[in-house]
PDB file of C-alpha atoms in Angstrom:
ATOM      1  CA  UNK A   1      59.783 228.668 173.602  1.00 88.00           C
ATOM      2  CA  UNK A   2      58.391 229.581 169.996  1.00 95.00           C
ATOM      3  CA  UNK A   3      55.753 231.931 169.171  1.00 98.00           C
ATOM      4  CA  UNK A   4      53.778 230.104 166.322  1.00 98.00           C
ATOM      5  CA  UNK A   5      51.188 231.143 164.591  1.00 98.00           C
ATOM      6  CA  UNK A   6      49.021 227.998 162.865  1.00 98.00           C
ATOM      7  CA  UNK A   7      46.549 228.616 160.069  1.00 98.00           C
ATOM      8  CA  UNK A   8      43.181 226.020 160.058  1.00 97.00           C
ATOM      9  CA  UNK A   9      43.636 225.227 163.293  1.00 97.00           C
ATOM     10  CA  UNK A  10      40.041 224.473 164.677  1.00 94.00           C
ATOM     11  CA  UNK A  11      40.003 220.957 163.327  1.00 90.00           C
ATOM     12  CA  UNK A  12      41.904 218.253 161.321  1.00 92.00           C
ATOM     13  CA  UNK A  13      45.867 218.667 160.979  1.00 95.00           C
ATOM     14  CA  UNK A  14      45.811 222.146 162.347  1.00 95.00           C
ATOM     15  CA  UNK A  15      44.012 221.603 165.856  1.00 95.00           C
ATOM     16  CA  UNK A  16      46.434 218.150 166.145  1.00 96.00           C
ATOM     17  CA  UNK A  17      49.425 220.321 165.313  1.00 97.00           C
ATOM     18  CA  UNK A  18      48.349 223.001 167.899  1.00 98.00           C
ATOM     19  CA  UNK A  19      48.211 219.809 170.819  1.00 97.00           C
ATOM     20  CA  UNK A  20      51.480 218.643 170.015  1.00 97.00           C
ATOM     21  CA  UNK A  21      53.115 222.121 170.331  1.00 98.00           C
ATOM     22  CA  UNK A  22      50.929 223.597 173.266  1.00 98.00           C
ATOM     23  CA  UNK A  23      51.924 220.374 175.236  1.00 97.00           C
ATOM     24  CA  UNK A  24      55.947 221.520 174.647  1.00 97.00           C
ATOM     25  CA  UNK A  25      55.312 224.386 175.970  1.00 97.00           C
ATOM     26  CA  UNK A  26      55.314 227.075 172.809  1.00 98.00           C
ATOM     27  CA  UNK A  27      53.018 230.125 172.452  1.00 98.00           C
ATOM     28  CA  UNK A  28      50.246 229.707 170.038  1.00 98.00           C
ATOM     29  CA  UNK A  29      48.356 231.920 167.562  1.00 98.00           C
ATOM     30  CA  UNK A  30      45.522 230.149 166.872  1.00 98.00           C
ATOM     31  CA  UNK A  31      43.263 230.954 163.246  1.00 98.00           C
ATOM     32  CA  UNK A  32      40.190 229.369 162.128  1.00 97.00           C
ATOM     33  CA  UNK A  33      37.057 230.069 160.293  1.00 95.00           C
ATOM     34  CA  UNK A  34      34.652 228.285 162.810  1.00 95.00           C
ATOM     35  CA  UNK A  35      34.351 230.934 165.699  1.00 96.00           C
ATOM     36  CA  UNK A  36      32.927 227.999 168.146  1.00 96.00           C
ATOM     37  CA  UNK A  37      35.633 225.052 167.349  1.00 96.00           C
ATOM     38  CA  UNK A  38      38.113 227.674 167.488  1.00 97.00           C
ATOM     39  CA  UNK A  39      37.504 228.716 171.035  1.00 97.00           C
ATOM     40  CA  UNK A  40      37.155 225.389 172.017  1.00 97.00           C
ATOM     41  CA  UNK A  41      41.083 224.403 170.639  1.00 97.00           C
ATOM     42  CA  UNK A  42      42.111 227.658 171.870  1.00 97.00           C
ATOM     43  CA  UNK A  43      40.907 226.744 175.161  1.00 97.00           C
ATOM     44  CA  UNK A  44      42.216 223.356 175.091  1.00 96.00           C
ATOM     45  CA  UNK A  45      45.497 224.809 174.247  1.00 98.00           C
ATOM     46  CA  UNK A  46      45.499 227.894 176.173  1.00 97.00           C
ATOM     47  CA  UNK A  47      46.540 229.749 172.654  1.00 98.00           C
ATOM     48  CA  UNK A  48      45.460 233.254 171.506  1.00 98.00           C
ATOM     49  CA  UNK A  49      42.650 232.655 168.936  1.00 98.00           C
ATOM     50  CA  UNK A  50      41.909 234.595 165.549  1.00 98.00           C
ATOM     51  CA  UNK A  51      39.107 234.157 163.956  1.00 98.00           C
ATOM     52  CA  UNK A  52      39.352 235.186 160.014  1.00 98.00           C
ATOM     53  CA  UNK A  53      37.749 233.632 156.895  1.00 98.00           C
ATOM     54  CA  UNK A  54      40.859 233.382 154.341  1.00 98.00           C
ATOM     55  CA  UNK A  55      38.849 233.673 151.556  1.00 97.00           C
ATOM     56  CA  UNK A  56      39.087 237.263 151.766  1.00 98.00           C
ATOM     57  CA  UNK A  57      41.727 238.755 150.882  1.00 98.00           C
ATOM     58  CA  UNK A  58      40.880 241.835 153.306  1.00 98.00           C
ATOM     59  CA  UNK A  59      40.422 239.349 156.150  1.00 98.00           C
ATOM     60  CA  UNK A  60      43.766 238.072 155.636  1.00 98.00           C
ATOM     61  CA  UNK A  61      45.486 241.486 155.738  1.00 98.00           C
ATOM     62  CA  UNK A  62      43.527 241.278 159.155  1.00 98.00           C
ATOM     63  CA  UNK A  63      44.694 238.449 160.710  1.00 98.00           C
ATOM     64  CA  UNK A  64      48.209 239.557 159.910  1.00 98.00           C
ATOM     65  CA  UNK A  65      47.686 242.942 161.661  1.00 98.00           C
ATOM     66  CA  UNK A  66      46.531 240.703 164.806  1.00 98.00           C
ATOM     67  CA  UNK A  67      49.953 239.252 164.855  1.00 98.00           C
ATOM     68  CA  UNK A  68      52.773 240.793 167.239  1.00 97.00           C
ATOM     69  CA  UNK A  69      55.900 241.062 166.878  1.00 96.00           C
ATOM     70  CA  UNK A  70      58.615 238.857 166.804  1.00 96.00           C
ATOM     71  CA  UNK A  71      56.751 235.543 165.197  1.00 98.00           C
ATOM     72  CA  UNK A  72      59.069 232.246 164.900  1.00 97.00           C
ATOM     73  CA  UNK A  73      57.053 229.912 163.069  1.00 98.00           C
ATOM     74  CA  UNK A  74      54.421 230.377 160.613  1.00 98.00           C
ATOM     75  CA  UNK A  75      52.349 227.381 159.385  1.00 98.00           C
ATOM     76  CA  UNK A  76      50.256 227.667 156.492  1.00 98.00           C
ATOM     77  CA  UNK A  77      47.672 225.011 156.628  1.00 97.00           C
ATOM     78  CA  UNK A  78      44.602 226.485 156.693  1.00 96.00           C
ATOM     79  CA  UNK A  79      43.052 225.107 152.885  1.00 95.00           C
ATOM     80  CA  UNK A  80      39.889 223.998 150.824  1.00 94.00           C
ATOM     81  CA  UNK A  81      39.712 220.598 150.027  1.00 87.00           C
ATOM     82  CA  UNK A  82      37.825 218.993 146.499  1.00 84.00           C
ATOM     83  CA  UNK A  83      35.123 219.981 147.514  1.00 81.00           C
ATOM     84  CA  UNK A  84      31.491 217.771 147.696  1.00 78.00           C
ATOM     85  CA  UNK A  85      31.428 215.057 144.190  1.00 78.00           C
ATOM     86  CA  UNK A  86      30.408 217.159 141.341  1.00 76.00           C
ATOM     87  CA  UNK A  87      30.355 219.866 143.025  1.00 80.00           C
ATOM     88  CA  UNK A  88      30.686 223.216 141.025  1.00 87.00           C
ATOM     89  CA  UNK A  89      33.009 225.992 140.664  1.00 94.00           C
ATOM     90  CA  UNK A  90      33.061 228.642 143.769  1.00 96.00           C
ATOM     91  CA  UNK A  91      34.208 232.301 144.180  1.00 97.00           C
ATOM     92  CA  UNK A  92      35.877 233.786 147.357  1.00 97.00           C
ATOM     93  CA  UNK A  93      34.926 236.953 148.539  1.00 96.00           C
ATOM     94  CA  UNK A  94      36.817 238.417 146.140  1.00 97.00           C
ATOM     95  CA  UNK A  95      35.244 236.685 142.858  1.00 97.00           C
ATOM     96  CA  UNK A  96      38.567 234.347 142.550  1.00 98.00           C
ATOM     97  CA  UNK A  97      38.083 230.660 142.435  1.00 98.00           C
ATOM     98  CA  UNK A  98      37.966 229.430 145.826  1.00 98.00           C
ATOM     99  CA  UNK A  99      40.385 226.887 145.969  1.00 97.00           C
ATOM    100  CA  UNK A 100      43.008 229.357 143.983  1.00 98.00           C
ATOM    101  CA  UNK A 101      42.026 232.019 146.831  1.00 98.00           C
ATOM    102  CA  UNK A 102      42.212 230.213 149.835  1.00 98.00           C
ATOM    103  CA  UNK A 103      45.000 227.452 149.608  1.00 98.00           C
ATOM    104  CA  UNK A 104      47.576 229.854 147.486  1.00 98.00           C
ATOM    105  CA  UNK A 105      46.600 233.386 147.602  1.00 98.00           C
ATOM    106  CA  UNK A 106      45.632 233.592 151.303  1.00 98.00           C
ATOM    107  CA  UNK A 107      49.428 232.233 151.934  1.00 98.00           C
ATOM    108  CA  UNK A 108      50.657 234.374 149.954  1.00 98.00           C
ATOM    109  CA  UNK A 109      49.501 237.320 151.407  1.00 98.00           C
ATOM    110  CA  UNK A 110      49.813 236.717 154.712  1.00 98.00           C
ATOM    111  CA  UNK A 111      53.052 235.755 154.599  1.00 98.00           C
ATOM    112  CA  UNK A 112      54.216 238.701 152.551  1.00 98.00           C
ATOM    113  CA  UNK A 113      52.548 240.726 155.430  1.00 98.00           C
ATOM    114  CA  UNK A 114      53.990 238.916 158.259  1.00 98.00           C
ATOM    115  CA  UNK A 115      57.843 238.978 157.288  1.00 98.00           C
ATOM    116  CA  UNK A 116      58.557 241.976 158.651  1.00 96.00           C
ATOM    117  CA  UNK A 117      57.162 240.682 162.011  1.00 96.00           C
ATOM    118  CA  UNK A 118      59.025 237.551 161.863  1.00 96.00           C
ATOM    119  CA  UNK A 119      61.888 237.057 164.259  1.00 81.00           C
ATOM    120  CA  UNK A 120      65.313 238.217 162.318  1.00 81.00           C
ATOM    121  CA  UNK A 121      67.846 237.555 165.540  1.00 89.00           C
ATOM    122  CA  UNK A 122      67.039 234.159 165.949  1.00 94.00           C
ATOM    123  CA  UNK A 123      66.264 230.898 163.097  1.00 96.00           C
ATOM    124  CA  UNK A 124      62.777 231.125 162.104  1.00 97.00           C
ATOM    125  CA  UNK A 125      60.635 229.225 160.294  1.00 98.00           C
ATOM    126  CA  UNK A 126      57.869 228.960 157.049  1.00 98.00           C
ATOM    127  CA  UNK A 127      56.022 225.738 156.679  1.00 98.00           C
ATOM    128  CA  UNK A 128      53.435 225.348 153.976  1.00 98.00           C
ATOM    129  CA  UNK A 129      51.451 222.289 154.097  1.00 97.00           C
ATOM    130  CA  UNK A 130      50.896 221.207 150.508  1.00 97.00           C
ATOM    131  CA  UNK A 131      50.376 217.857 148.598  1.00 95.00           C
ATOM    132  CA  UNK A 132      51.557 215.259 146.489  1.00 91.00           C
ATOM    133  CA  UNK A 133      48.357 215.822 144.275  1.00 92.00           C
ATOM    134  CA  UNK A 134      49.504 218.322 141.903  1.00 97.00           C
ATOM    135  CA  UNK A 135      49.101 219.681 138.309  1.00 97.00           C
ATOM    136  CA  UNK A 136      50.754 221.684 135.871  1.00 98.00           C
ATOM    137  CA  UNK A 137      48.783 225.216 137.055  1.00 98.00           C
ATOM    138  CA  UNK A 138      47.918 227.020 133.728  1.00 97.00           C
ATOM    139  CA  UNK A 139      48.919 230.917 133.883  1.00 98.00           C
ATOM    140  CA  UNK A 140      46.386 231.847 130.769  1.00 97.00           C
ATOM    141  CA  UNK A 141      42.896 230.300 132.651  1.00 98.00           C
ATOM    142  CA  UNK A 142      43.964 230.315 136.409  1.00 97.00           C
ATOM    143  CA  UNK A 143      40.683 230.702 137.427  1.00 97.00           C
ATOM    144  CA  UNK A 144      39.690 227.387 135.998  1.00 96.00           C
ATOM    145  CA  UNK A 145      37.213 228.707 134.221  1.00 96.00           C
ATOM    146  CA  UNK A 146      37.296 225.990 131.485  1.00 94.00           C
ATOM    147  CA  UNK A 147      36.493 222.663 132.250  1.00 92.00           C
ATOM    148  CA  UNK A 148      36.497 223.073 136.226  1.00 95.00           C
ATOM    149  CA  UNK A 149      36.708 220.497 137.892  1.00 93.00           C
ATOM    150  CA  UNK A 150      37.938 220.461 142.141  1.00 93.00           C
ATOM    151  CA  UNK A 151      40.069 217.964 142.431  1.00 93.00           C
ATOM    152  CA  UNK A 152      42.203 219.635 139.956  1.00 96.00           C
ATOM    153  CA  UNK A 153      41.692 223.011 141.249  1.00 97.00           C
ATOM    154  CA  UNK A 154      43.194 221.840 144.560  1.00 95.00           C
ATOM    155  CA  UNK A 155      45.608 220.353 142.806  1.00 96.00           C
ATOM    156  CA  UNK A 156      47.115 223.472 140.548  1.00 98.00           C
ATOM    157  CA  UNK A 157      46.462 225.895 143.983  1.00 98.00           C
ATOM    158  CA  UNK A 158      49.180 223.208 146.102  1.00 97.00           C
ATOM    159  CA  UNK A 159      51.624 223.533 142.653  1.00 98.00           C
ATOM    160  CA  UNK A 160      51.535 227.230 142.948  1.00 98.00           C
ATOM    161  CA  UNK A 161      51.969 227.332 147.113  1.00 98.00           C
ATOM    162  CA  UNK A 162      54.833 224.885 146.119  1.00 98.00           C
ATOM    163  CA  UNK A 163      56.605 227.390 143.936  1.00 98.00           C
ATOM    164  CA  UNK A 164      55.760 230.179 145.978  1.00 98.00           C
ATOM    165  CA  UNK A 165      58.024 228.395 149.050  1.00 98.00           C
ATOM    166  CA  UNK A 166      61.000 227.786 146.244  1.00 98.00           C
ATOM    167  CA  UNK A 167      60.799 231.515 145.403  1.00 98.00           C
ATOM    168  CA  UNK A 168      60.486 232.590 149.199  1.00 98.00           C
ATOM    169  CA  UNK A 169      63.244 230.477 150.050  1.00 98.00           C
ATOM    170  CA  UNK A 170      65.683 232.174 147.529  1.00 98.00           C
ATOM    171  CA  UNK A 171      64.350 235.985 148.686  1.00 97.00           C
ATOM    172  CA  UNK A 172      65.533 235.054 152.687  1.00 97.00           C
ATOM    173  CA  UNK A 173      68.398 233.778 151.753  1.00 97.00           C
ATOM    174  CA  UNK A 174      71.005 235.528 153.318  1.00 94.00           C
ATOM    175  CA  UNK A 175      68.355 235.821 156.518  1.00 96.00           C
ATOM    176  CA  UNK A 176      67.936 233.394 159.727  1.00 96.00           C
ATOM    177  CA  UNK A 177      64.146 232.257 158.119  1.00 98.00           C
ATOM    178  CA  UNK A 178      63.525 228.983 156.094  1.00 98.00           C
ATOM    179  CA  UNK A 179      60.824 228.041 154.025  1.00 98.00           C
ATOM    180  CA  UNK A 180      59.772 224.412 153.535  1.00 98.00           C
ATOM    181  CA  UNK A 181      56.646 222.825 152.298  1.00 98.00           C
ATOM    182  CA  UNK A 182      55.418 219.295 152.768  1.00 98.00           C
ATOM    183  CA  UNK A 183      53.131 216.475 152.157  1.00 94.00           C
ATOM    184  CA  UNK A 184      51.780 215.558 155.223  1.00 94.00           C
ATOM    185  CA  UNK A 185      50.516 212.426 154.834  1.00 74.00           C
ATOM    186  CA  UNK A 186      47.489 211.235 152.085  1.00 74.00           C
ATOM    187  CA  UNK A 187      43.738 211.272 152.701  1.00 64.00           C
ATOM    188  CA  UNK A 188      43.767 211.606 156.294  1.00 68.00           C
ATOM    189  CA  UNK A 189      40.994 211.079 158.355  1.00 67.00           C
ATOM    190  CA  UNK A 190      40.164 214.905 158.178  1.00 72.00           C
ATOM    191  CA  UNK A 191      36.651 217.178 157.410  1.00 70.00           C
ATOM    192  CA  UNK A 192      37.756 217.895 153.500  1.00 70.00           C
ATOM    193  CA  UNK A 193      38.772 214.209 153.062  1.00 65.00           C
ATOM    194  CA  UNK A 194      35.340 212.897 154.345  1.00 66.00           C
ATOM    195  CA  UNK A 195      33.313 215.573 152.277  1.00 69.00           C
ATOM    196  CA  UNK A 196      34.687 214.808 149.219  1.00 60.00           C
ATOM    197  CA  UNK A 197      34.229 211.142 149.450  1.00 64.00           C
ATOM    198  CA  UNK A 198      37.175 209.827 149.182  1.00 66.00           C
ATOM    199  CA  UNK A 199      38.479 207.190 151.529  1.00 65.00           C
ATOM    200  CA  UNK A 200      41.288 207.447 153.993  1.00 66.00           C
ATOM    201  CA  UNK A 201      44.841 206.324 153.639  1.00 64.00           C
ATOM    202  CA  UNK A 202      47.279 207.638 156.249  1.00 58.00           C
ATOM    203  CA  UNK A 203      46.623 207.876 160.036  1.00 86.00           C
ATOM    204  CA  UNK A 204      46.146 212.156 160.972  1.00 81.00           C
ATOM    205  CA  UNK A 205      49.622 210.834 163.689  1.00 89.00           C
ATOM    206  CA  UNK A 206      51.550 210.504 160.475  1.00 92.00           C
ATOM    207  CA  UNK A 207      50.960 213.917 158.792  1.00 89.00           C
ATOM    208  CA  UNK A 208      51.167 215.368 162.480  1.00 92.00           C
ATOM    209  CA  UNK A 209      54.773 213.786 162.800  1.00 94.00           C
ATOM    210  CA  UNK A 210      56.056 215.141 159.459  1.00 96.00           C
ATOM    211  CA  UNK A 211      54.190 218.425 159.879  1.00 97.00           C
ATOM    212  CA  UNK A 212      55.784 218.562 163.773  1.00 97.00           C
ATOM    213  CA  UNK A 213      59.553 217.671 162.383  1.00 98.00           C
ATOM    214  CA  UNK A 214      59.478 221.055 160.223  1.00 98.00           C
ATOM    215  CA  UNK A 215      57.887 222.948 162.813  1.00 98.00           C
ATOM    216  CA  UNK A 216      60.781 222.195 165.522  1.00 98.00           C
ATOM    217  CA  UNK A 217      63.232 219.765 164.602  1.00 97.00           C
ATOM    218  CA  UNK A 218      66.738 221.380 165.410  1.00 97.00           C
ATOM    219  CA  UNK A 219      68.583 219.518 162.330  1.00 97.00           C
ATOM    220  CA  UNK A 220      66.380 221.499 159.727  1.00 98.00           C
ATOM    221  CA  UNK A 221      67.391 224.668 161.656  1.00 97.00           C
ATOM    222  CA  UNK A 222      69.286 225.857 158.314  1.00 97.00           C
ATOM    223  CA  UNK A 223      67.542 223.399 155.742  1.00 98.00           C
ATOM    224  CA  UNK A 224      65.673 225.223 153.233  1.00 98.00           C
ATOM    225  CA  UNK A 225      63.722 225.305 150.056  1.00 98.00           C
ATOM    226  CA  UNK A 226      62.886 221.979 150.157  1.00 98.00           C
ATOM    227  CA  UNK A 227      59.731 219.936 149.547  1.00 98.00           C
ATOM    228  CA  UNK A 228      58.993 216.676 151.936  1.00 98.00           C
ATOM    229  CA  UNK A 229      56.698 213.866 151.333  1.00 96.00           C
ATOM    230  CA  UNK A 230      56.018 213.035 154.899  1.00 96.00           C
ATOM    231  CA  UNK A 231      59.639 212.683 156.864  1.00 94.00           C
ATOM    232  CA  UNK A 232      61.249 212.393 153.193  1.00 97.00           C
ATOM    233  CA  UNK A 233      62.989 215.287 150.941  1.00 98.00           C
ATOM    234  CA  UNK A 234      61.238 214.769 147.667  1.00 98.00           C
ATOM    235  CA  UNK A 235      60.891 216.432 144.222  1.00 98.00           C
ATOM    236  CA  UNK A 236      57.759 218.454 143.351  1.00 98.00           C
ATOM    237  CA  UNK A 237      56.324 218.368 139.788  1.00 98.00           C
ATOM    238  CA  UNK A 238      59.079 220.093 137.903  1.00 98.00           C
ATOM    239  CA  UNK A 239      57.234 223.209 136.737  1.00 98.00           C
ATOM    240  CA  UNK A 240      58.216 224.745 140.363  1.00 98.00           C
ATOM    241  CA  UNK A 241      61.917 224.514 140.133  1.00 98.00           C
ATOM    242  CA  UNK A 242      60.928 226.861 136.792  1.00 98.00           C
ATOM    243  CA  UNK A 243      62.441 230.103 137.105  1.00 98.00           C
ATOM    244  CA  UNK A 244      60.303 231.693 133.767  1.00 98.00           C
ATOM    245  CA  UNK A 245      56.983 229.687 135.748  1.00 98.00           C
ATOM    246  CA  UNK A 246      57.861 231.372 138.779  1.00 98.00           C
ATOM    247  CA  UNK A 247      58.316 234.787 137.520  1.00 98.00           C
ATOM    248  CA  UNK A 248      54.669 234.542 135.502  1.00 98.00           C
ATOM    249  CA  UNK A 249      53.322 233.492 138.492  1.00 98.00           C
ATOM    250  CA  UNK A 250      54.639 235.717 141.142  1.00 98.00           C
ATOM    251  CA  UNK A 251      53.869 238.760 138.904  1.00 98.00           C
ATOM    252  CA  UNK A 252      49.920 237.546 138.475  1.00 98.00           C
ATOM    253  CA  UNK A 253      49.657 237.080 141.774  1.00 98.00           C
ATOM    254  CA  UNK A 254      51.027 240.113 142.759  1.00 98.00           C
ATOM    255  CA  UNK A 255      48.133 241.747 140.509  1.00 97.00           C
ATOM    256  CA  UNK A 256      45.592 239.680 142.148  1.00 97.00           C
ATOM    257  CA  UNK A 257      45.968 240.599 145.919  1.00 97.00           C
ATOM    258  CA  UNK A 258      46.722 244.135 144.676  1.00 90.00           C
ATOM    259  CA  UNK A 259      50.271 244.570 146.070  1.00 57.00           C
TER     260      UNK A 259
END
């Protein structure tokens, strides 16, 4: 059985994901914000919980350090949502706009931090849960600091996670781990969809299925650098495939989390 570790896994996608794979039998690393839902999944699950608040960048480098050795699977999902209807711009612990921090930054990091803990004799696995929802992400204000608006701050931090799998990809190549992103499934019945307002669309069993296939199915034991829309291989906005895009981006971000 795997060892997996699940980011934002005390409620919505997360917690569902961390059912499905504690009922077949894998060791879980459980994170979450909320210290008292995330006992109660961990308990449910009988997973090892870690409690850190991703939008700090120095509690990220912590929840790495409380992962052993040997991971298989790592599943970014933890994320901020649009946020509440005219709601207005926020700052991580850090000063970075939230949504930037915690949905592609946090990622980042920690899975910078946790490859050299990853399993290297056996296929492992990335997974970062993204969206359909995205938009061009502007290298010269990427701190939205004209015009903010967050819906399309969510938006530009999902292109960015996105490229940052296509660039991953590439670096393992050569190496027994894959990274993938997806699309769950849209406007799931889930906390962010409900505060921001917006109705739901897709059942939370159809993001868990697509989710679940990357997480364990043995056909995409060798598939990588790919981006699903639910169960389907589809094509991202086309400024990730950009190599130039890519390179701007990795090096900013590398200047950001102070690498």
């Amino acid at each position: 059985m795997a060892l997996i570790l699940i980011t934002g896994a005390s409620d919505g996608l997360g917690r569902a994901l961390a059912v499905a794979l504690a009922e077949q039998g894998h060791h879980l690393l459980l994170h979450g914000r909320n210290a008292a839902r995330l006992s109660e999944v961990a308990a449910q699950t009988g997973a090892t919980p870690i409690r850190a608040d991703l939008s700090s960048l120095a509690e990220v480098r912590r929840l790495a350090d409380a992962v052993p050795e040997g991971l298989d699977v790592l599943v970014n999902n933890a994320g901020v949502g649009f946020g509440a209807p005219g709601a207005g711009r926020e700052l991580s612990a850090d000063g970075y706009e939230l949504r930037l921090a915690v949905n592609y930054l946090a990622p980042y990091l920690l899975t910078k931090l946790l490859l050299p803990r990853m399993a290297r004799e056996t296929p492992a696995r990335i997974v970062n849960v993204a969206s359909v929802g995205q938009r061009p992400f502007d290298l010269a204000d990427p701190m939205l600091e004209r015009g903010y608006d967050g819906v399309e701050a969510y938006r530009r931090s999902k292109l960015a996670l996105i490229a940052h799998t296509f660039d991953l990809a590439e670096e393992l190549a050569g190496t027994l781990i894959t990274a993938n992103c997806l699309h769950p499934a849209s406007l799931m019945p889930t906390t962010m969809v409900r505060q921001a307002g917006w109705g739901e669309i897709d059942t939370l069993e159809k993001g868990l299925r697509a989710t679940l296939r990357l997480v364990v199915d043995r056909d995409l034991t060798e598939v990588t650098g790919r981006y699903f829309d639910g169960e389907r291989e589809a094509r991202a906005l086309d400024q990730a495939y950009d190599p130039e895009f890519r390179k701007q981006l990795r090096e900013l971000t590398e200047s950001l989390i102070g690498r």
